[in-house]
Coordinates of C-alpha atoms and ligand atoms in Angstrom, one line a residue:
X1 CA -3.9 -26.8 17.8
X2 CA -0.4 -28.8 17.8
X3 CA 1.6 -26.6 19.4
X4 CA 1.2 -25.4 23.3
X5 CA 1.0 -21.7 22.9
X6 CA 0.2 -20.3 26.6
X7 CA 0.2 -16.8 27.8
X8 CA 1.1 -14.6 31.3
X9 CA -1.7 -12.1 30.4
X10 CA -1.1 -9.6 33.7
X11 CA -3.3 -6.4 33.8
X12 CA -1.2 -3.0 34.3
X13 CA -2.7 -2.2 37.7
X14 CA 0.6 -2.7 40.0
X15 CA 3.3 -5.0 41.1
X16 CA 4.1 -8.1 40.0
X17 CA 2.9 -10.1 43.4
X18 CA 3.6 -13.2 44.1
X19 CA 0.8 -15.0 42.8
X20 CA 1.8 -13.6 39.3
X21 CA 5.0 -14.7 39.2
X22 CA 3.8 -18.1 39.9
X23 CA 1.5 -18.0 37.0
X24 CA 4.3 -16.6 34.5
X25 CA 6.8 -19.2 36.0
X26 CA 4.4 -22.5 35.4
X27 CA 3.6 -20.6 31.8
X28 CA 7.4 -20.2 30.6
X29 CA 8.5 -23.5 32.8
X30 CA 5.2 -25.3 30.8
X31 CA 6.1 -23.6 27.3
X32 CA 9.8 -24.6 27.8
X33 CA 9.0 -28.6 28.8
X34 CA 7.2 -28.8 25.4
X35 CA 9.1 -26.9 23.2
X36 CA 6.1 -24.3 23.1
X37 CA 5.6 -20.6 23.4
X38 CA 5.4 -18.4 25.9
X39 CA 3.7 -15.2 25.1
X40 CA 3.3 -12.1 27.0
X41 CA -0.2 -10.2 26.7
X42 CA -1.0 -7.1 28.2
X43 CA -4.4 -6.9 29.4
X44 CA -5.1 -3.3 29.9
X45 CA -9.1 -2.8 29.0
X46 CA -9.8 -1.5 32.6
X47 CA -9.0 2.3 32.0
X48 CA -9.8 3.3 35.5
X49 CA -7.7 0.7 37.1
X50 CA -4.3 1.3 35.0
X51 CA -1.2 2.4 36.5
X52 CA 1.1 4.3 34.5
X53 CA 4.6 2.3 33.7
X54 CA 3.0 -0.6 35.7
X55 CA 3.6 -3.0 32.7
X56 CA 7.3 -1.7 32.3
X57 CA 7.7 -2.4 35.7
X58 CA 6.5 -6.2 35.5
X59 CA 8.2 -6.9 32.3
X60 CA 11.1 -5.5 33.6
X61 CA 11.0 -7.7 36.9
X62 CA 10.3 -10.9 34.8
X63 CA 13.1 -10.1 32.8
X64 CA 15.6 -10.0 35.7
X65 CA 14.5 -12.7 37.3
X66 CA 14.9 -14.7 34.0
X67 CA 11.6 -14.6 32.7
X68 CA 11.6 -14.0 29.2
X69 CA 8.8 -14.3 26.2
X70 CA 8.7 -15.5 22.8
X71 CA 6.0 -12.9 21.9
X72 CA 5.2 -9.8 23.9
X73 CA 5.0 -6.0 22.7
X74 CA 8.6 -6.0 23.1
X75 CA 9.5 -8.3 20.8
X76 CA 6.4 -8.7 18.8
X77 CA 5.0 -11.7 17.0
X78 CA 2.9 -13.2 14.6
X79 CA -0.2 -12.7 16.4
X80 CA 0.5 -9.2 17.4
X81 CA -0.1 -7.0 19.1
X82 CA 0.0 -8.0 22.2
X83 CA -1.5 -4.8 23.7
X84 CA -5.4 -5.1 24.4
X85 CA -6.2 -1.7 23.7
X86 CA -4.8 -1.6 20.7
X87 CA -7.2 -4.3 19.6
X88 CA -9.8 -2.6 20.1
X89 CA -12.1 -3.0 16.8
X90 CA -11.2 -6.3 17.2
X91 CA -13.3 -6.7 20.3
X92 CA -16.2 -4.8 19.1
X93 CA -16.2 -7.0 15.7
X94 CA -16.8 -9.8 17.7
X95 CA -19.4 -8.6 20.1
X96 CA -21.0 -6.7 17.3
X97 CA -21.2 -10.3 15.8
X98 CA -22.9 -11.6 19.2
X99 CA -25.4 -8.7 19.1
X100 CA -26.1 -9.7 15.5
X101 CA -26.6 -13.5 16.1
X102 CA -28.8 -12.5 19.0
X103 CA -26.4 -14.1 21.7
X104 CA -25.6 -10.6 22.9
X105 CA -27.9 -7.5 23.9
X106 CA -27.4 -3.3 24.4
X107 CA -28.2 -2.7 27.9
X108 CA -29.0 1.0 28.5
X109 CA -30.0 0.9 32.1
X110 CA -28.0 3.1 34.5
X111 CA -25.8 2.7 37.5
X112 CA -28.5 4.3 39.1
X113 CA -31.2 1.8 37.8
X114 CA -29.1 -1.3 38.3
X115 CA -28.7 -0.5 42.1
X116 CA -32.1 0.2 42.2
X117 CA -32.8 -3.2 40.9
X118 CA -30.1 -4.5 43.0
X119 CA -31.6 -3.1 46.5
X120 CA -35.3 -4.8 45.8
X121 CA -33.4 -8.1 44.6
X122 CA -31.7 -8.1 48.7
X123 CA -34.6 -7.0 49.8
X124 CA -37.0 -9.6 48.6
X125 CA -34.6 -12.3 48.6
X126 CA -33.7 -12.8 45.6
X127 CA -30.7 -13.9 43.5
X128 CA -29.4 -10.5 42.5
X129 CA -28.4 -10.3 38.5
X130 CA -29.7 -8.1 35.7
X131 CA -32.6 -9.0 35.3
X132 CA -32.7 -8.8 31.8
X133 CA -35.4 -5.6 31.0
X134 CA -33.3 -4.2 28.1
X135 CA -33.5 -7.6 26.0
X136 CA -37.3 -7.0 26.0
X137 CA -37.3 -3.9 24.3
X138 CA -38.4 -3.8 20.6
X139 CA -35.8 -4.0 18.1
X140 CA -36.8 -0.3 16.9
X141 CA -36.6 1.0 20.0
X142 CA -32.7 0.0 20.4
X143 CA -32.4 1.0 17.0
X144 CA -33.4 4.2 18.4
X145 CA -31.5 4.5 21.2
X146 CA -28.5 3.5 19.5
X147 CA -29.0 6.0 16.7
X148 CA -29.3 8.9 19.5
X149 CA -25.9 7.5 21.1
X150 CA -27.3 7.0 24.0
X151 CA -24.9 5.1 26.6
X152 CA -24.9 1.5 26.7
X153 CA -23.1 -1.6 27.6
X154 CA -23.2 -5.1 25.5
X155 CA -23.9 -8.2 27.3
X156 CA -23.8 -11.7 27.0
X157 CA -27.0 -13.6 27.2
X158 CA -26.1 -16.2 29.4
X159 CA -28.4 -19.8 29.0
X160 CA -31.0 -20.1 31.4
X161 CA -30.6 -23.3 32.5
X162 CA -27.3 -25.2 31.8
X163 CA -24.8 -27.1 33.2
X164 CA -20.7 -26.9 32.2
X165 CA -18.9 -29.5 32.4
X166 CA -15.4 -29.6 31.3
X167 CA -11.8 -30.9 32.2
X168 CA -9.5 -29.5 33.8
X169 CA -5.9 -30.4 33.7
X170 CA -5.3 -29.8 37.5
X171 CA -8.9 -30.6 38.6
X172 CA -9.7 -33.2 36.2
X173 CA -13.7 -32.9 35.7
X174 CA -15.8 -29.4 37.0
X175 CA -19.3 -29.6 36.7
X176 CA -20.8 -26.3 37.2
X177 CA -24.2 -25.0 37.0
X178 CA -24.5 -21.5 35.5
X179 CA -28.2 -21.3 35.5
X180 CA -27.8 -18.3 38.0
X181 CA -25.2 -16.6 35.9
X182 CA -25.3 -12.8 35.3
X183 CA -25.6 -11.6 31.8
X184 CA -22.1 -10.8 31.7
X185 CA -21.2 -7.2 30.4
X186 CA -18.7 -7.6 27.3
X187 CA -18.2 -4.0 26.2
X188 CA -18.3 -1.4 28.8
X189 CA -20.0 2.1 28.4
X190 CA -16.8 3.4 27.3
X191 CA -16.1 0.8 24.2
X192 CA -14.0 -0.8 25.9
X193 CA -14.6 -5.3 26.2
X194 CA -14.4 -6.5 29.5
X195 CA -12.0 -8.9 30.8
X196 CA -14.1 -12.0 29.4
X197 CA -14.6 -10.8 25.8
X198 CA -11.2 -9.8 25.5
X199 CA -9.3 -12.7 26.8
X200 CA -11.7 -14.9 24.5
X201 CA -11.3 -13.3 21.9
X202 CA -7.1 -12.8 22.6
X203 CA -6.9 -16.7 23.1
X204 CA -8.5 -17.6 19.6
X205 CA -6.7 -15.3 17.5
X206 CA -3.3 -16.5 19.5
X207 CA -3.6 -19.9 19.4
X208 CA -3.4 -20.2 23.1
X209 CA -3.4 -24.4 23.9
X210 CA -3.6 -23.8 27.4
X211 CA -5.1 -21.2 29.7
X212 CA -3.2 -21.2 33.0
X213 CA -4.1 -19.1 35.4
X214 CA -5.6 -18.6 39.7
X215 CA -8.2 -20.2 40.9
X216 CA -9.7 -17.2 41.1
X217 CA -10.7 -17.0 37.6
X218 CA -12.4 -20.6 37.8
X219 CA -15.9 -19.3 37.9
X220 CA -15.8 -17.3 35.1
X221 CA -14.8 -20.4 33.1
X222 CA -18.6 -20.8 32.3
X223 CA -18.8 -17.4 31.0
X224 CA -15.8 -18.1 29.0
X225 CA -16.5 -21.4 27.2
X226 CA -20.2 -19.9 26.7
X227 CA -18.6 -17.3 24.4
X228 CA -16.3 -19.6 22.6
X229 CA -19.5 -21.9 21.8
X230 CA -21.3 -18.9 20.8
X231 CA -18.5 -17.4 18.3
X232 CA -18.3 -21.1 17.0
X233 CA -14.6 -21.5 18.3
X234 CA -13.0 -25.0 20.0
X235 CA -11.6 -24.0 23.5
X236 CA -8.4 -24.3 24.7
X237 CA -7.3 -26.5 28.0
X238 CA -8.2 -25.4 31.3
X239 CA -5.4 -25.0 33.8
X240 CA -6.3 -23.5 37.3
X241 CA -3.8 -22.9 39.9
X242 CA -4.3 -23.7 43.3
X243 CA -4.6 -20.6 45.8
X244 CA -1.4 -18.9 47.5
X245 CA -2.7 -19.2 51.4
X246 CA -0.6 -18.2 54.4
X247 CA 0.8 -20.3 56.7
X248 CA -2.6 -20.0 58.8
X249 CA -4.1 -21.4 55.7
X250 CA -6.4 -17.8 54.8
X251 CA -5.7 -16.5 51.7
X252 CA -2.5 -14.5 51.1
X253 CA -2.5 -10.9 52.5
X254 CA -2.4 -8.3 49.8
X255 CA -0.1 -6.0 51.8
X256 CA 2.2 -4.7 48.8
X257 CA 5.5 -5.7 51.6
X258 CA 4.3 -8.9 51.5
X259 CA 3.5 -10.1 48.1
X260 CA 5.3 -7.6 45.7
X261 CA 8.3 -9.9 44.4
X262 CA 10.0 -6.4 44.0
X263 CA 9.8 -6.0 47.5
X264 CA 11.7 -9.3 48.3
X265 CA 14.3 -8.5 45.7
X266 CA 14.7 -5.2 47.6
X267 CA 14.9 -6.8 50.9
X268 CA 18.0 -9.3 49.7
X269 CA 16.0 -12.3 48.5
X270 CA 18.4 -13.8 45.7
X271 CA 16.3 -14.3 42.4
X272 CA 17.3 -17.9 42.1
X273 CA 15.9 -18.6 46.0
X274 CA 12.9 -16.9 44.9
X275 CA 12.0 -18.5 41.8
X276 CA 13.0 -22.1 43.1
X277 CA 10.5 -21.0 46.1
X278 CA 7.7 -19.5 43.8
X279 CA 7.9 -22.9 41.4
X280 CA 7.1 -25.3 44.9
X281 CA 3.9 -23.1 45.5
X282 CA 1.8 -26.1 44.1
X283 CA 4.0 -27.9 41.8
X284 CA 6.5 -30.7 43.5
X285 CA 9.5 -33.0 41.7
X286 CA 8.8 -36.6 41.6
X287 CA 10.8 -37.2 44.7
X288 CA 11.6 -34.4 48.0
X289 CA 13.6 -32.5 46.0
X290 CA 13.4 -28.7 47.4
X291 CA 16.1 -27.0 45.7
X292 CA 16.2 -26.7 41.8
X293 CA 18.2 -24.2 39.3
X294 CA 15.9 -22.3 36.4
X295 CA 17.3 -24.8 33.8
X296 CA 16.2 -27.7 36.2
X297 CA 12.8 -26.4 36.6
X298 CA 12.4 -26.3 33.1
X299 CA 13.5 -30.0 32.5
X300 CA 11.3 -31.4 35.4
X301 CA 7.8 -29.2 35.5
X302 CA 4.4 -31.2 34.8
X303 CA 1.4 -29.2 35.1
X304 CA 0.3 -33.1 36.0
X305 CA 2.2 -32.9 39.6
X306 CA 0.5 -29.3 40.2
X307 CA -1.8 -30.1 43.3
X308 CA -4.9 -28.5 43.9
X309 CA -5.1 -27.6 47.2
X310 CA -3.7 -24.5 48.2
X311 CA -0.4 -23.7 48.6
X312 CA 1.1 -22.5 51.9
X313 CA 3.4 -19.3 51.7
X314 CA 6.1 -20.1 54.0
X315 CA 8.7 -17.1 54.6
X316 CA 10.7 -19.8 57.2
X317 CA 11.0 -21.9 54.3
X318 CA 11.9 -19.4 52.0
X319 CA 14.6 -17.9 54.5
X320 CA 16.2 -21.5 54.5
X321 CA 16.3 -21.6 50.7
X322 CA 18.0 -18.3 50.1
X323 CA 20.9 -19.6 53.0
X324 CA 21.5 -22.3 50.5
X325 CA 21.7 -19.8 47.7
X326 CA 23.8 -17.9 49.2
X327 CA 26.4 -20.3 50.0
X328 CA 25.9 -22.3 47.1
X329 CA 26.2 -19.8 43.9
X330 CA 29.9 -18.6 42.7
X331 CA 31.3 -16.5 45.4
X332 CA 31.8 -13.9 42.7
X333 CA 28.2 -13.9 41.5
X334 CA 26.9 -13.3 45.3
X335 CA 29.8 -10.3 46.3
X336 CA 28.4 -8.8 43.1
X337 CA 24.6 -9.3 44.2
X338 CA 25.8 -7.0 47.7
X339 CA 27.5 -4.5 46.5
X340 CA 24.4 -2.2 46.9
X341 CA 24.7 -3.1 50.3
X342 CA 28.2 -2.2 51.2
X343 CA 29.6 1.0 51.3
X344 CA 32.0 2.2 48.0
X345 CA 35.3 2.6 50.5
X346 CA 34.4 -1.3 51.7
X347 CA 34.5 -3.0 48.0
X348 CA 37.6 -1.0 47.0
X349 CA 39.9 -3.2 47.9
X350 CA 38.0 -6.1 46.1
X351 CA 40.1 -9.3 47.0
X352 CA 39.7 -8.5 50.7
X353 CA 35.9 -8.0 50.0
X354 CA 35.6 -11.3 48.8
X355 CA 37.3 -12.8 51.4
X356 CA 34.6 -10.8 53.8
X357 CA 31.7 -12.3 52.2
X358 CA 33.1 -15.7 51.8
X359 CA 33.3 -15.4 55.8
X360 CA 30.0 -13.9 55.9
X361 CA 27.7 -16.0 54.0
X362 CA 27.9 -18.9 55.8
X363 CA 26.6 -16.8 58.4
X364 CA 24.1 -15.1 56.6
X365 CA 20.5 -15.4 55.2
X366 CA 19.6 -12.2 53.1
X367 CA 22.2 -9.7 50.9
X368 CA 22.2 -7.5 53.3
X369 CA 22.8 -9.6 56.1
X370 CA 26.4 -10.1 54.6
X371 CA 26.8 -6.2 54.9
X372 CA 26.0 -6.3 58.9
X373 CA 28.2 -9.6 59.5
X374 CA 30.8 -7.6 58.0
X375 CA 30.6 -4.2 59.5
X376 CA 33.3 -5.5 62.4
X377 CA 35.8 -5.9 59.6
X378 CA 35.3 -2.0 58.8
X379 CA 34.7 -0.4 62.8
X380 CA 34.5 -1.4 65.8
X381 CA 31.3 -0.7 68.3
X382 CA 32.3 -0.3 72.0
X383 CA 32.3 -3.4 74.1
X384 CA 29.7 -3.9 76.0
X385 CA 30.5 -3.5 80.1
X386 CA 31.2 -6.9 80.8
X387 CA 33.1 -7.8 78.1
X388 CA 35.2 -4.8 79.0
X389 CA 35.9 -5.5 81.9
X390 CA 36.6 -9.5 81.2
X391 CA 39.1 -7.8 78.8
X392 CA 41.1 -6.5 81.6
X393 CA 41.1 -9.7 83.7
X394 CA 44.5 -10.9 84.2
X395 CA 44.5 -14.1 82.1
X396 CA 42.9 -11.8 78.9
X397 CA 45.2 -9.8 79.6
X398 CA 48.4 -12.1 79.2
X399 CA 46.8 -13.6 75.8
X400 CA 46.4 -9.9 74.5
X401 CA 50.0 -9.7 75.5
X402 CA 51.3 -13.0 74.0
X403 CA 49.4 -13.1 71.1
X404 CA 50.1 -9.8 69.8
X405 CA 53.6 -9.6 70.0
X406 CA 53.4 -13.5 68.1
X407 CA 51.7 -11.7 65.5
X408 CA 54.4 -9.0 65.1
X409 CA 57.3 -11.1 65.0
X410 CA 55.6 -12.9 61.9
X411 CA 56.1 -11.8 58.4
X412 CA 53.4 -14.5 57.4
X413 CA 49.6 -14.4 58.5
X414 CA 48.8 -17.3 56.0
X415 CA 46.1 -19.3 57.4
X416 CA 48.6 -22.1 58.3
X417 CA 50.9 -20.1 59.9
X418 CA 48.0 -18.0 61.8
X419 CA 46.9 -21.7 63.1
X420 CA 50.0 -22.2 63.9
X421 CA 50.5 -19.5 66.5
X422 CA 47.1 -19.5 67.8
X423 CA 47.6 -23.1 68.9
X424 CA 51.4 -22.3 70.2
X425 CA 49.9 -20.0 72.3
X426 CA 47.1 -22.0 73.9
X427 CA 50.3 -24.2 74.9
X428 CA 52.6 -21.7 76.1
X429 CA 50.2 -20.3 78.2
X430 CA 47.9 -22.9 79.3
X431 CA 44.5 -21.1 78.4
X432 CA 42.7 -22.9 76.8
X433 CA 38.9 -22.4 75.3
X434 CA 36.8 -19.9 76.2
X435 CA 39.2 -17.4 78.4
X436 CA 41.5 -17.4 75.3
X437 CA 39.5 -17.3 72.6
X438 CA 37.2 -14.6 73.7
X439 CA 39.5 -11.7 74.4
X440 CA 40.9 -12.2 71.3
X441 CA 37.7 -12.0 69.5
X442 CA 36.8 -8.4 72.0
X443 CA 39.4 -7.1 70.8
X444 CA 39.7 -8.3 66.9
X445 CA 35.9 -7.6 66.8
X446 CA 34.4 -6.6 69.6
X447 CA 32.4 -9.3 70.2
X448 CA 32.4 -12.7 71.4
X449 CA 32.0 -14.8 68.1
X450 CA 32.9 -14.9 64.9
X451 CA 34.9 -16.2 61.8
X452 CA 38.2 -18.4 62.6
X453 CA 41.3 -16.8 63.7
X454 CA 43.0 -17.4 60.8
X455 CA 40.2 -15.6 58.7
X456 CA 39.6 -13.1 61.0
X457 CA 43.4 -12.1 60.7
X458 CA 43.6 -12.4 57.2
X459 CA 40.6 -10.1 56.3
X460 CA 42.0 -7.4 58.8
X461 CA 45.5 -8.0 57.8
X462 CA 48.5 -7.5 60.2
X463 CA 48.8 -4.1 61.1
X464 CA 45.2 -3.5 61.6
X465 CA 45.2 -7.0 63.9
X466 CA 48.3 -5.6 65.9
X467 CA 46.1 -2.2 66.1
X468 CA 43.3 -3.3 67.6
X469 CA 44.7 -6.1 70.1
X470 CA 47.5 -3.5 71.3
X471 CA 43.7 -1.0 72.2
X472 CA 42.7 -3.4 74.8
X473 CA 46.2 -4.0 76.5
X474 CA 46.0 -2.1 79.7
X475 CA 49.7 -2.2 79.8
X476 CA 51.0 -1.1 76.2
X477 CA 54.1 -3.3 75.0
Ligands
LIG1 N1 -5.7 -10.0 33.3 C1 -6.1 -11.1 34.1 C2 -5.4 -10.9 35.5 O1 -4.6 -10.0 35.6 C3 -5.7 -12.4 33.5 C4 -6.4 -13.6 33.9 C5 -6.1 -14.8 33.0 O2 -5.0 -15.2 32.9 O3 -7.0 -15.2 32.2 O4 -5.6 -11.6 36.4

């Protein structure tokens, strides 16, 4: 095997989550650092678990977050398809070969039965696993049974007493003893292979060079390498991700709000933020380096400086990194991003919209954070009581006065100009800082901070300016 072939092999049951974004991100980041390929595989054996247009759904999320294969049932391949259920006699071939070869066995014993044999296992103590009475029938009575259709799984005889050892490229060497392994099912009751038999056999036939995937999956890695050395096939490298744990270091909820990576695109969270985030769930740069572009990622990732010990889900740190998103991609590329967030009437009058968002993002963390900064430039709430009535005190009063009729008498509100008055009038009048400033800001937009004068005037133009200063003057001039 020259080339590094890995997959993203997600099962159709739901959302991308977070944890499978990672995966697909170290696959294509991996695939891209060697000039390898990146292949999509949908892994949809378990009927009963399948959600219909679940797979769309990922592939589609991939896709706009800038994920894309080199194979995949979309674009197809050499090794296609890429399906599993439309390998189906593929599967069976091989387990058929298993059963032949004697490495493999029909089981005919019943749910019923195998709870049965599970309860006195408990009860007695003992390490509960099939406990292997179909491979002691007769060869004529499976004969039999199979002739009469009578249901069945296949499974894997397991060796009784072994020990695996074998490297892993995050983990370096595993040692683990399988001699209390089940005998795996690989084909189900309803012809379909399980997980194991599948991805097996998948992984030969596509040349996978490296299997990355969760930790989760490391102590079926016996299993696994047990079938390759039974179909007489060389393995590929191990690769096991550390776990996604939350910041109290359990392992990350499964609520759908909090891992779905749709769910964060929905809230606001920029794709760029979230993928830079996503990559520094185990893997680091050779220095502190937090913040890194797609194409970056792709010229610095080494499974090598993957860590193993869990990876702590940070939303504070995640908040921080979409900020710097935000202010740091083209202004035009973020007022596109929250347009969903604004109303139609608000983006009409797009130069004045992108002056809004320029204000806003420096203020902002998530999309639609931009769309609530900017909602003074579109209506005004009512003042609270007390800035009400401070807007009436006397010295508010005479900066209402002065400033508006500055602003009247100027044909120019360019930022230089609008600094221009606002300082000419902190010297004419002698009010200075917070009593001048603030009823200003009431009565621009009805609160007590916000953007410069100069910007604030320029997004609301004159006449809206003069309209809402001349609200709060007691005496109209
Ligand atoms: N279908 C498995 C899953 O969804 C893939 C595990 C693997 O990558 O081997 O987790």
């Amino acid at each position: 095997m020259n080339q590094t072939r890995v997959r993203f092999a997600p099962s159709p049951t739901g959302y991308l989550h977070i944890g499978g974004l990672r995966t697909a991100l170290y696959d294509y980041l991996f695939a891209r650092k060697s000039n390898g390929a990146c292949i999509l595989r949908i892994e949809d054996t378990d009927q009963n678990r399948e959600v219909e247009g679940a797979a769309e759904m990922l592939i589609s999320t991939l896709h706009e977050l800038g994920i894309d294969f080199d194979e995949s049932p979309a674009s197809g391949g050499e090794f296609g398809p890429y399906i599993q259920s439309q390998r189906l006699d593929l599967y069976r071939k091989h387990a058929a070969e298993l059963v032949k070869k004697g490495d493999a066995y029909p089981c005919f014993c019943t749910p019923e039965t195998l709870q049965q044999m599970r309860d006195e296992q408990q009860e007695k103590g003992e390490f509960v696993k099939y406990d292997r009475r179909c491979l002691a029938l007769s060869k004529d009575e499976v004969q039999a049974r199979l002739d009469s259709h009578e249901s069945h799984v296949i499974r894997l005889k397991m060796p009784d007493k072994r020990k695996f050892i074998f490297d892993d490229v995050i983990r370096g060497r595993v040692e683990m003893d399988a001699s209390q392994s089940d005998d795996q099912v690989i084909i189900k009751s309803d012809g379909f292979p399980t997980y194991h038999l599948a991805a097996t056999v998948d992984d030969h036939y596509m040349q996978i060079s490296h299997v990355i995937r969760g930790e989760e999956w490391l102590s079926s890695t016996p299993k696994h390498i047990w079938l390759y050395e039974c179909l007489g096939w060389e393995a590929p490298r191990w690769v096991h991700l550390p776990l996604i744990l939350n910041t109290d270091r359990s392992k990350l909820s499964k609520r759908m709000n909090d891992v779905s990576v749709q769910s964060y695109l929905q809230k606001g969270y920029l794709r760029e933020a979230l993928l830079n985030f996503v990559a520094l769930l185990g893997w680091h740069g050779a220095d502190d380096r937090e913040l890194y572009s797609l194409e970056e990622l792709c010229e610095n990732f080494s499974l090598e400086r993957v860590n193993k010990a869990g990876a702590v889900f940070d939303l504070v740190k995640l908040d921080w990194m979409n900020g710097q998103y935000l202010r740091s991609l083209p202004l035009e590329t973020i007022a596109k991003r929250a347009e969903p967030w604004f109303q139609p009437k608000d983006v009409l009058d797009y130069p004045r919209y992108l002056k809004i968002i320029e204000a806003a993002r420096d203020r902002s963390t998530l999309l639609p954070d931009l769309a609530e900064y900017a909602k003074m430039f579109f209506c005004l709430d009512d003042l609270t009581e007390s800035d009400a009535q401070f807007i009436l005190i006397e010295t508010s009063q005479k900066v209402l006065a002065w400033y508006s009729h500055a602003l009247e008498a100027t044909a120019d509100i360019s930022a230089e100009n609008v600094a221009e008055i606002t300082n000419r009038g902190i010297q004419e009048l002698g009010i200075k800082g917070k009593n001048y400033y603030m009823p200003l800001r009431l009565a621009l937009i009805g609160k007590q901070h916000g953007p410069d004068m100069p910007t604030t005037i320029e997004i609301l133009g004159k006449e809206e300016s003069l309209v809402r200063l001349r609200k709060h003057l007691a005496k109209p001039n």
